[in-house]
Coordinates of C-alpha atoms and ligand atoms in Angstrom, one line a residue:
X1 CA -15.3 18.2 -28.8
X2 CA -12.9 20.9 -30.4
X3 CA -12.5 23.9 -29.6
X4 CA -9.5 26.8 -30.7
X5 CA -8.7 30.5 -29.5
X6 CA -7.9 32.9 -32.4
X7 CA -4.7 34.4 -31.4
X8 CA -4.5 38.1 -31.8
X9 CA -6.2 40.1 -34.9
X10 CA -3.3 42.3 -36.5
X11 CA -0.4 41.1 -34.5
X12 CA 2.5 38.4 -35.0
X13 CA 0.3 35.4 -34.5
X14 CA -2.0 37.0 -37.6
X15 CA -5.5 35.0 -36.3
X16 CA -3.5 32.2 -36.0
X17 CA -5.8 29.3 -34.3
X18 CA -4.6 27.6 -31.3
X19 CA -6.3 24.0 -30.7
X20 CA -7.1 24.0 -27.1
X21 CA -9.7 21.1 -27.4
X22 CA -8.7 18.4 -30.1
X23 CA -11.4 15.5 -30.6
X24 CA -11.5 15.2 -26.5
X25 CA -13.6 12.3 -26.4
X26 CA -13.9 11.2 -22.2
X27 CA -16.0 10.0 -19.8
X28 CA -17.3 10.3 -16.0
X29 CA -19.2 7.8 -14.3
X30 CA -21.3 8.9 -11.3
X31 CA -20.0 8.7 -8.2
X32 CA -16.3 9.0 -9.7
X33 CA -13.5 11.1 -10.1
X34 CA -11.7 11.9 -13.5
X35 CA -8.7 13.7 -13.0
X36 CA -6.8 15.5 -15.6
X37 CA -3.6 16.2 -15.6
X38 CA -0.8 17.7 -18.5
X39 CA 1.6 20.4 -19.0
X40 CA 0.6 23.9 -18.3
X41 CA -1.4 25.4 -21.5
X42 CA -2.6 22.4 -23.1
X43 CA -5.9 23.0 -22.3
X44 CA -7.3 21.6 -19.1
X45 CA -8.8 24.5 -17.8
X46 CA -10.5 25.0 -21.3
X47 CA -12.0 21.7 -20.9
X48 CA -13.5 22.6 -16.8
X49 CA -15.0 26.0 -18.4
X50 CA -16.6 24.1 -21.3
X51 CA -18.4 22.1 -18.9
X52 CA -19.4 24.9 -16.5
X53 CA -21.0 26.6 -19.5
X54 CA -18.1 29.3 -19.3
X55 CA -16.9 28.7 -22.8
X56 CA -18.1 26.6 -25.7
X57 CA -17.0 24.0 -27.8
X58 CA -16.6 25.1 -31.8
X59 CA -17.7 21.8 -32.3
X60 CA -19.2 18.5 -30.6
X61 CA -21.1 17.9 -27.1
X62 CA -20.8 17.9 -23.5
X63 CA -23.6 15.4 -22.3
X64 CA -24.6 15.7 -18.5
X65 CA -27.1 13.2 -17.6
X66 CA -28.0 12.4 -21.0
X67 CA -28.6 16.1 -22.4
X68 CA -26.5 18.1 -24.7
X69 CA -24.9 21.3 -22.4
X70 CA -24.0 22.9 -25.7
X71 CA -26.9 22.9 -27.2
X72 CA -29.2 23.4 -24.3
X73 CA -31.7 26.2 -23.8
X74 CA -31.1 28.6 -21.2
X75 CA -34.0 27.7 -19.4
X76 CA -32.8 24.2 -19.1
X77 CA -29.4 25.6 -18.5
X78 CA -30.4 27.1 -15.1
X79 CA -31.7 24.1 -14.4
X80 CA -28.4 22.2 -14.7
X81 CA -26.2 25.3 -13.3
X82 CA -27.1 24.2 -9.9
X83 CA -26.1 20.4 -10.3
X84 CA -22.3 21.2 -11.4
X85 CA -20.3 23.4 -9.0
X86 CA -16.5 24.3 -9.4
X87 CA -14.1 25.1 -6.6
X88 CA -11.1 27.1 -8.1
X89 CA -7.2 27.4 -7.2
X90 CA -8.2 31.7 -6.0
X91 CA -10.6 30.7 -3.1
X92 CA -11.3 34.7 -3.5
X93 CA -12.7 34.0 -7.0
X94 CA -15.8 32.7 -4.9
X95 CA -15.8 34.5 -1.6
X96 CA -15.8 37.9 -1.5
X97 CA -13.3 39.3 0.9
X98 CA -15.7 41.9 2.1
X99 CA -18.7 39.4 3.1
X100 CA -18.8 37.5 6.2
X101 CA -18.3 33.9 5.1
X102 CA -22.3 33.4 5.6
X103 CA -23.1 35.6 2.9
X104 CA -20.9 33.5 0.8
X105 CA -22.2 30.1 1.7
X106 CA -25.6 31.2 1.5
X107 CA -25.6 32.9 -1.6
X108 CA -26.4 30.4 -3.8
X109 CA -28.9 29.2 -1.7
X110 CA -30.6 32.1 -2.0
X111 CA -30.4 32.2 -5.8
X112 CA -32.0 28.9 -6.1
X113 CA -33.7 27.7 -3.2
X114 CA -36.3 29.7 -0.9
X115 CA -35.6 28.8 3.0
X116 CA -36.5 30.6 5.7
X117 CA -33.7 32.7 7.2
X118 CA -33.6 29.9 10.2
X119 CA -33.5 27.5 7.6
X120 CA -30.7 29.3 5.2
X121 CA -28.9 29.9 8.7
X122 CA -28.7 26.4 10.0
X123 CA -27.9 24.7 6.3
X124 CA -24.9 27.4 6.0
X125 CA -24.1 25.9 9.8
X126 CA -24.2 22.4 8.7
X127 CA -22.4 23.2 5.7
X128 CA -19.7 24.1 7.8
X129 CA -19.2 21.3 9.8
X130 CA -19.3 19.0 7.1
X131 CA -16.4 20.6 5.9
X132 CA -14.8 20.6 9.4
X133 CA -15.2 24.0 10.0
X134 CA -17.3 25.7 13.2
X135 CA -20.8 26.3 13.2
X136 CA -20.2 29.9 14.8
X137 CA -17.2 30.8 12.0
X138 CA -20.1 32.0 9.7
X139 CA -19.4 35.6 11.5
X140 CA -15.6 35.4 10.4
X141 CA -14.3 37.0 6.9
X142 CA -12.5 35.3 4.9
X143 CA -8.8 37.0 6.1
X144 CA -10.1 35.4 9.3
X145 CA -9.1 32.1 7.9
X146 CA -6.2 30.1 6.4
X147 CA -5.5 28.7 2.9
X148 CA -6.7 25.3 3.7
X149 CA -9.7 26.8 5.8
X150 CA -10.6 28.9 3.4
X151 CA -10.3 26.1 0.1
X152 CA -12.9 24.1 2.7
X153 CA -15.1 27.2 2.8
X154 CA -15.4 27.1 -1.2
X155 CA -16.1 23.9 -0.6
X156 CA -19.1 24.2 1.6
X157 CA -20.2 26.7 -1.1
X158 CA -19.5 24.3 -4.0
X159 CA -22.0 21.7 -2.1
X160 CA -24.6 24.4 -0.6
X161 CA -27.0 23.2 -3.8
X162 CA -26.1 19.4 -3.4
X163 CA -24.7 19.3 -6.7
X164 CA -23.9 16.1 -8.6
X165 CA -20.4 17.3 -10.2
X166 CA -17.7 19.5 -8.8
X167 CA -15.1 20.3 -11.4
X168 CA -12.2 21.3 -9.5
X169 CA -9.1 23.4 -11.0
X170 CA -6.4 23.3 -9.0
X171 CA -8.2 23.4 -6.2
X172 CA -5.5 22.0 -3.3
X173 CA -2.3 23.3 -5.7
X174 CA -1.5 26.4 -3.5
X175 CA -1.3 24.3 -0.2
X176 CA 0.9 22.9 1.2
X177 CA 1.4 19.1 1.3
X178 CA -0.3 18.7 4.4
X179 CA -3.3 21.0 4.0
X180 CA -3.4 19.6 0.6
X181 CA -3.2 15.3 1.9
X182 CA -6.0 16.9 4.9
X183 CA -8.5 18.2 1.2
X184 CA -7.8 15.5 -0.5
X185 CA -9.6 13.2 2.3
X186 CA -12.3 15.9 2.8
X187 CA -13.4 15.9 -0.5
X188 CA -13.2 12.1 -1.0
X189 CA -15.4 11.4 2.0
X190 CA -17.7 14.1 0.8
X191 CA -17.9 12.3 -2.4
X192 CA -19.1 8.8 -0.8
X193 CA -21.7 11.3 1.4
X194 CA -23.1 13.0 -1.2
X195 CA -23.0 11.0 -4.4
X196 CA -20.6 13.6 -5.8
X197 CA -18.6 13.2 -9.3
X198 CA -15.7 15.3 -9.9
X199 CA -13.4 16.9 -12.4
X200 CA -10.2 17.3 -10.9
X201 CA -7.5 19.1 -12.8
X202 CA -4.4 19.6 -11.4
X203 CA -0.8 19.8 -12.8
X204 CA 0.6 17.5 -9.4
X205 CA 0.0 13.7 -11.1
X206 CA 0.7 12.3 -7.6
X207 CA -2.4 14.6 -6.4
X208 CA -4.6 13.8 -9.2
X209 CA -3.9 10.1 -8.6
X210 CA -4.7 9.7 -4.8
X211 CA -8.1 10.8 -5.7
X212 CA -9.4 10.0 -8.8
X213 CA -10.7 6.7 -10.4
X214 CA -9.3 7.4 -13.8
X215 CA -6.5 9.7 -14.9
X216 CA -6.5 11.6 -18.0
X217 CA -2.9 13.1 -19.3
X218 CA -3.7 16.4 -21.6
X219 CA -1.6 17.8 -24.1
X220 CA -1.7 20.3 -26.8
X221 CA -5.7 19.9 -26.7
X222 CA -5.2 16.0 -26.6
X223 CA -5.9 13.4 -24.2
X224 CA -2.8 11.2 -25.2
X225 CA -3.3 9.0 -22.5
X226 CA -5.9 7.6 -20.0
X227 CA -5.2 5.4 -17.3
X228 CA -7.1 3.7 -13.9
X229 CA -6.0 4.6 -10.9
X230 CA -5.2 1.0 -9.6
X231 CA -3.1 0.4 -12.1
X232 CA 0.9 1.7 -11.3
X233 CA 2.0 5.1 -12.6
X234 CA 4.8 3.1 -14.3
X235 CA 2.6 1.5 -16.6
X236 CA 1.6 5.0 -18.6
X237 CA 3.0 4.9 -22.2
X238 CA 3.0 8.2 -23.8
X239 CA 6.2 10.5 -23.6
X240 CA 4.4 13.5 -22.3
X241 CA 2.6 11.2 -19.2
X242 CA 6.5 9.7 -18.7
X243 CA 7.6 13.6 -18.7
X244 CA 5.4 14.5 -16.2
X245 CA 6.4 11.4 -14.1
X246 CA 9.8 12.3 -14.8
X247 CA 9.2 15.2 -12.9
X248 CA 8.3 14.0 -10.3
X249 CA 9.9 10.6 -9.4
X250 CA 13.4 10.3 -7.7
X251 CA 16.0 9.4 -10.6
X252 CA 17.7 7.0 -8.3
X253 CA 16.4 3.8 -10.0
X254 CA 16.0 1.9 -5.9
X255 CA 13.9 5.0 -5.3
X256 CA 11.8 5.4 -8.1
X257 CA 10.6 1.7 -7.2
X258 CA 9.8 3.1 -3.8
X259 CA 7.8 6.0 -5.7
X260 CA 6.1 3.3 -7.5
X261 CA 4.5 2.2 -4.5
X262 CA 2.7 5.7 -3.5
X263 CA -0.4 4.2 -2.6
X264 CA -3.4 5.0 -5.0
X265 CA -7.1 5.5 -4.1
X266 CA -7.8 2.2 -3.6
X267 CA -5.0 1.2 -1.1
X268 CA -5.3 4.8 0.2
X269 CA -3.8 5.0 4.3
X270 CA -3.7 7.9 6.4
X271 CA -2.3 11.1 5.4
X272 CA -1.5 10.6 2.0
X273 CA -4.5 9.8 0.1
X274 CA -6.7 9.8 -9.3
X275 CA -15.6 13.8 -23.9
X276 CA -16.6 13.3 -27.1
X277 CA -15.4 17.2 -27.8
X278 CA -16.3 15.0 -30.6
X279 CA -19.4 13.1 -29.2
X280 CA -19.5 12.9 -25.1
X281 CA -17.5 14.4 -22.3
X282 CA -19.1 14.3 -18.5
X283 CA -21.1 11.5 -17.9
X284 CA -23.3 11.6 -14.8
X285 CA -25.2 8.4 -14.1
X286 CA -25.9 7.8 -17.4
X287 CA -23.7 8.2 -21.3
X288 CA -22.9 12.1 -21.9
Ligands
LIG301 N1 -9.6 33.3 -23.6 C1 -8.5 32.9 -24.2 N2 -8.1 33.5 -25.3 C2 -7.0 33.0 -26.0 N3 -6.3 32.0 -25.6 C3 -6.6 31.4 -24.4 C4 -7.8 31.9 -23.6 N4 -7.8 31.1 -22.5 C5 -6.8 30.2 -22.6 N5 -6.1 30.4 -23.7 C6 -4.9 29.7 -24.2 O1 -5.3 28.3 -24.3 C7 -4.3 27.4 -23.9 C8 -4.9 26.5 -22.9 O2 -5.2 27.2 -21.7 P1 -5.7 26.5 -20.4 O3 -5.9 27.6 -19.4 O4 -6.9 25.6 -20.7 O5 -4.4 25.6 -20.0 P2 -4.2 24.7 -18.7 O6 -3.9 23.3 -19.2 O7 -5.3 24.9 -17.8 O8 -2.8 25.4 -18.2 P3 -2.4 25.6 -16.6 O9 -1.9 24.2 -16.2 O10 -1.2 26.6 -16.8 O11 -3.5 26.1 -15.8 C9 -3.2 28.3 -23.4 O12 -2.2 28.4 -24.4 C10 -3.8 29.6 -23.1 O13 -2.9 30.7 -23.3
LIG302 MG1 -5.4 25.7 -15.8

């Protein structure tokens, strides 16, 4: 998949191009989580909004379960709106501060699905404890809650439609570390409950890695570099994935083989929890 920006008609950049998508060519199995990571501008967030059908591609596909997003009619868009969910960084983005949190939850609910309003009210309710939240908060607005409580709200909302992928942008990157450890293991439990996929995109490599299966490392519209989570951080190749490691490992060489032993997903303990823009991007049970 490619896709580019023109940079601004009449100014210095002259409708220069920049190359935000270049030949991305990845892959998500059902039931996993890719997590991108990679300096700030080279294009991950691009990449989420292509597959939410927020942007398009100049070129290529985005397959979801076997059909072409991109190309896709908007009937049969609506149809797959409901099936991939995002939960952003700006909780407010999705709940509006004026609206008890119910209206929020139930919202799409009430775009797509016709319940009863005993039926809306006790899914919203369930909703809520999944996420380990109250039944009775659904009176409380969102200033009512706090940044972690309210990223878990977002969350209820992401999952209101049982979706089958949640691209996630940033979503636990204004927490802090232990809000952030307590989402990380909320959202990997609600991915073994509900058969969820995900997107996650973060610039924190260490947060990307405690939750995903694969790791992607972005830059300048590239994927340079993709590796599995089992395998050690230390084993990543390219300069800009060693940069961003850099960045974050001790530069005492004892300590950075203490770093090296972060648990990932698989060996994950308690708090601390990893597209073809030519051809195929998300890939949800079956090739995209
Ligand atoms: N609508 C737009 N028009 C023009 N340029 C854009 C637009 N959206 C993004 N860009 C540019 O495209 C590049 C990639 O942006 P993107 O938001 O995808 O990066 P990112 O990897 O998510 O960065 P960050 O880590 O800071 O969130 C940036 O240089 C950005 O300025
Ligand atoms: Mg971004």
């Amino acid at each position: 998949m490619n896709k580019s920006y023109t940079l601004g008609a009449g100014s210095m950049f002259n409708n220069k191009k920049l190359k935000v998508a270049d030949n991305i060519c990845l892959t998500l199995d059902q039931g996993m989580c890719l997590g991108l990571v990679g300096e700030s501008g080279s294009g991950k967030s691009t990449l989420g909004k292509m597959i939410l059908g927020l942007e398009k591609p100049d070129q290529g596909e985005i397959r979801f379960e076997g059909k072409d997003l991109v190309t896709m009619s908007k009937k049969e868009r609506l149809v797959v709106r409901r099936k991939i969910q995002t939960v952003f960084q700006d909780c407010y983005s999705s709940l509006n501060p004026r609206w008890p949190i119910y209206e929020s939850i139930s919202e799409p609910l009430r775009n797509f699905e016709k319940l009863s309003a005993r039926e809306e009210k006790r899914t919203v309710q369930e909703l809520l404890v999944s996420v380990g939240l109250h039944p009775e908060d659904i009176k409380k607005y969102p200033h009512q809650f706090s940044g972690g409580q309210l990223q878990r709200i977002s969350i209820a909302r992401a999952i209101a439609l049982k979706p089958k992928l949640i691209v996630l942008d940033e979503a636990v990157s204004s927490l802090d570390v232990l809000i952030q450890h307590q989402i990380l293991k909320l959202l990997d439990e609600l991915k073994e409950r509900y058969l969820l996929s995900y997107l996650f995109i973060s610039h924190d490599i260490m947060a990307v890695r405690s939750i995903s299966d694969q790791l992607a490392v972005m830059s300048k519209g590239q994927v340079v570099e993709t590796i599995n989570c089992k395998d050690p951080l230390s084993s990543m190749k390219h300069p800009v994935s060693k940069q961003l490691l850099a960045s974050i490992l001790p530069s005492h060489p004892r300590d950075r083989n203490k770093a090296r032993l972060t648990p990932s997903k698989g060996e994950m303990q308690e708090p601390f929890l990893e597209t073809n823009v030519q051809q195929r991007i998300v890939r949800s049970g079956q090739t995209c």
